[in-house]
Amino acid sequence: MSFENEHHQSLDNIKRQAKRLAKTIDIPLTEAQFLLAKYIYLENSFGDIKTKIKCDESTGRMFLTNVSPKSNEEVQSTFINEFGDLLVSIQNSPMVTLYNGSARELLVKVFGVSADSKI
């Protein structure tokens, strides 16, 4: 897969993640993008995530841009290994207070992964 194709796929994934978050906690998309960037990716803005994708930066939590229902085994494994840290990051965030379920359920919905995963 070419870098351009990978970038396009990562950009599509973060857009879908933000849409899932917006729908799940019933907030505007721009607010969901901010919460996703701030509390899940630990970035200052959604634009920062997009810039890092375009610059092919893979530091921090940028691996999350590859997490989707169709992720390969390596991406899924990394996601599972980092899941505990993700939970800690969002535990006291506004997105969890707006969601009626658990933080775990929220992350599963945002990333579109199977609830039956090893997380």
CSV table of C-alpha atoms in Angstrom, one decimal:
chain,number,residue,atom,x,y,z
A,1,MET,CA,0.0,0.0,0.0
A,2,SER,CA,1.4,3.4,-0.9
A,3,PHE,CA,2.0,6.1,1.7
A,4,GLU,CA,-0.7,8.3,0.0
A,5,ASN,CA,-3.2,5.4,0.3
A,6,GLU,CA,-2.2,4.8,4.0
A,7,HIS,CA,-2.6,8.5,4.7
A,8,HIS,CA,-6.0,8.6,3.1
A,9,GLN,CA,-7.1,5.5,5.1
A,10,SER,CA,-5.9,7.0,8.4
A,11,LEU,CA,-7.7,10.3,7.7
A,12,ASP,CA,-10.9,8.4,6.9
A,13,ASN,CA,-10.5,6.4,10.1
A,14,ILE,CA,-10.1,9.4,12.4
A,15,LYS,CA,-13.1,11.0,10.7
A,16,ARG,CA,-15.2,7.9,11.3
A,17,GLN,CA,-13.9,7.7,14.9
A,18,ALA,CA,-15.0,11.3,15.5
A,19,LYS,CA,-18.4,10.6,13.9
A,20,ARG,CA,-18.9,7.6,16.1
A,21,LEU,CA,-18.1,9.6,19.2
A,22,ALA,CA,-20.4,12.4,18.2
A,23,LYS,CA,-23.3,10.0,17.6
A,24,THR,CA,-22.6,7.9,20.7
A,25,ILE,CA,-22.6,10.9,23.1
A,26,ASP,CA,-24.9,13.1,21.1
A,27,ILE,CA,-22.6,16.1,20.6
A,28,PRO,CA,-21.7,18.2,17.5
A,29,LEU,CA,-19.0,16.7,15.3
A,30,THR,CA,-16.5,19.6,16.0
A,31,GLU,CA,-16.8,19.0,19.7
A,32,ALA,CA,-16.3,15.2,19.2
A,33,GLN,CA,-13.2,16.0,17.1
A,34,PHE,CA,-11.8,18.1,19.9
A,35,LEU,CA,-12.5,15.5,22.6
A,36,LEU,CA,-11.0,12.8,20.5
A,37,ALA,CA,-7.8,14.8,19.9
A,38,LYS,CA,-7.5,16.0,23.5
A,39,TYR,CA,-8.3,12.9,25.5
A,40,ILE,CA,-7.7,9.9,23.3
A,41,TYR,CA,-4.9,11.1,21.0
A,42,LEU,CA,-3.4,13.5,23.6
A,43,GLU,CA,-3.1,16.2,20.9
A,44,ASN,CA,-4.1,19.8,21.1
A,45,SER,CA,-6.5,19.6,18.1
A,46,PHE,CA,-8.0,17.4,15.5
A,47,GLY,CA,-6.0,19.4,12.9
A,48,ASP,CA,-2.8,18.4,14.7
A,49,ILE,CA,-3.7,14.7,14.2
A,50,LYS,CA,-4.4,15.4,10.5
A,51,THR,CA,-1.1,17.2,10.1
A,52,LYS,CA,0.8,14.3,11.8
A,53,ILE,CA,-0.8,11.9,9.4
A,54,LYS,CA,0.2,14.0,6.4
A,55,CYS,CA,3.7,14.3,7.7
A,56,ASP,CA,3.9,10.5,8.4
A,57,GLU,CA,4.6,11.1,12.1
A,58,SER,CA,4.0,7.9,14.1
A,59,THR,CA,4.8,9.2,17.6
A,60,GLY,CA,2.6,9.0,20.6
A,61,ARG,CA,-0.9,7.5,19.9
A,62,MET,CA,-0.8,8.0,16.2
A,63,PHE,CA,-1.1,4.2,15.8
A,64,LEU,CA,-4.8,4.8,16.7
A,65,THR,CA,-5.4,6.3,13.3
A,66,ASN,CA,-5.1,2.7,12.0
A,67,VAL,CA,-7.6,1.2,14.4
A,68,SER,CA,-10.9,0.3,12.7
A,69,PRO,CA,-13.2,-2.7,12.4
A,70,LYS,CA,-11.0,-3.9,9.5
A,71,SER,CA,-7.6,-3.4,11.2
A,72,ASN,CA,-4.9,-6.1,10.8
A,73,GLU,CA,-3.8,-8.3,13.6
A,74,GLU,CA,-0.8,-6.2,14.5
A,75,VAL,CA,-2.9,-3.0,14.9
A,76,GLN,CA,-5.5,-4.8,16.9
A,77,SER,CA,-2.8,-6.3,19.2
A,78,THR,CA,-1.2,-2.8,19.8
A,79,PHE,CA,-4.6,-1.4,20.5
A,80,ILE,CA,-5.3,-4.2,23.0
A,81,ASN,CA,-1.9,-3.6,24.7
A,82,GLU,CA,-2.5,0.1,25.0
A,83,PHE,CA,-6.2,-0.1,26.0
A,84,GLY,CA,-5.5,0.3,29.8
A,85,ASP,CA,-3.6,3.6,29.2
A,86,LEU,CA,-6.5,4.8,26.9
A,87,LEU,CA,-9.0,4.0,29.7
A,88,VAL,CA,-7.0,6.1,32.2
A,89,SER,CA,-6.8,9.0,29.7
A,90,ILE,CA,-10.5,9.3,29.3
A,91,GLN,CA,-11.6,8.3,32.8
A,92,ASN,CA,-12.3,11.8,33.9
A,93,SER,CA,-12.9,13.4,30.5
A,94,PRO,CA,-16.1,15.1,29.5
A,95,MET,CA,-16.8,12.4,27.0
A,96,VAL,CA,-17.2,9.8,29.7
A,97,THR,CA,-19.4,12.0,31.8
A,98,LEU,CA,-21.7,12.5,28.8
A,99,TYR,CA,-21.9,8.7,28.1
A,100,ASN,CA,-24.3,6.5,30.0
A,101,GLY,CA,-22.2,3.4,29.8
A,102,SER,CA,-18.7,2.5,30.8
A,103,ALA,CA,-15.5,4.0,29.5
A,104,ARG,CA,-14.6,0.7,28.1
A,105,GLU,CA,-17.8,0.5,26.1
A,106,LEU,CA,-17.2,4.1,24.8
A,107,LEU,CA,-13.8,3.2,23.5
A,108,VAL,CA,-15.1,0.1,21.8
A,109,LYS,CA,-17.8,2.1,20.1
A,110,VAL,CA,-15.5,5.0,19.1
A,111,PHE,CA,-13.0,2.6,17.4
A,112,GLY,CA,-15.6,0.3,16.1
A,113,VAL,CA,-13.8,-2.8,17.4
A,114,SER,CA,-15.6,-5.9,18.5
A,115,ALA,CA,-16.7,-5.9,22.1
A,116,ASP,CA,-15.6,-9.5,22.2
A,117,SER,CA,-12.0,-8.5,21.7
A,118,LYS,CA,-9.4,-9.4,24.3
A,119,ILE,CA,-9.8,-5.9,25.9
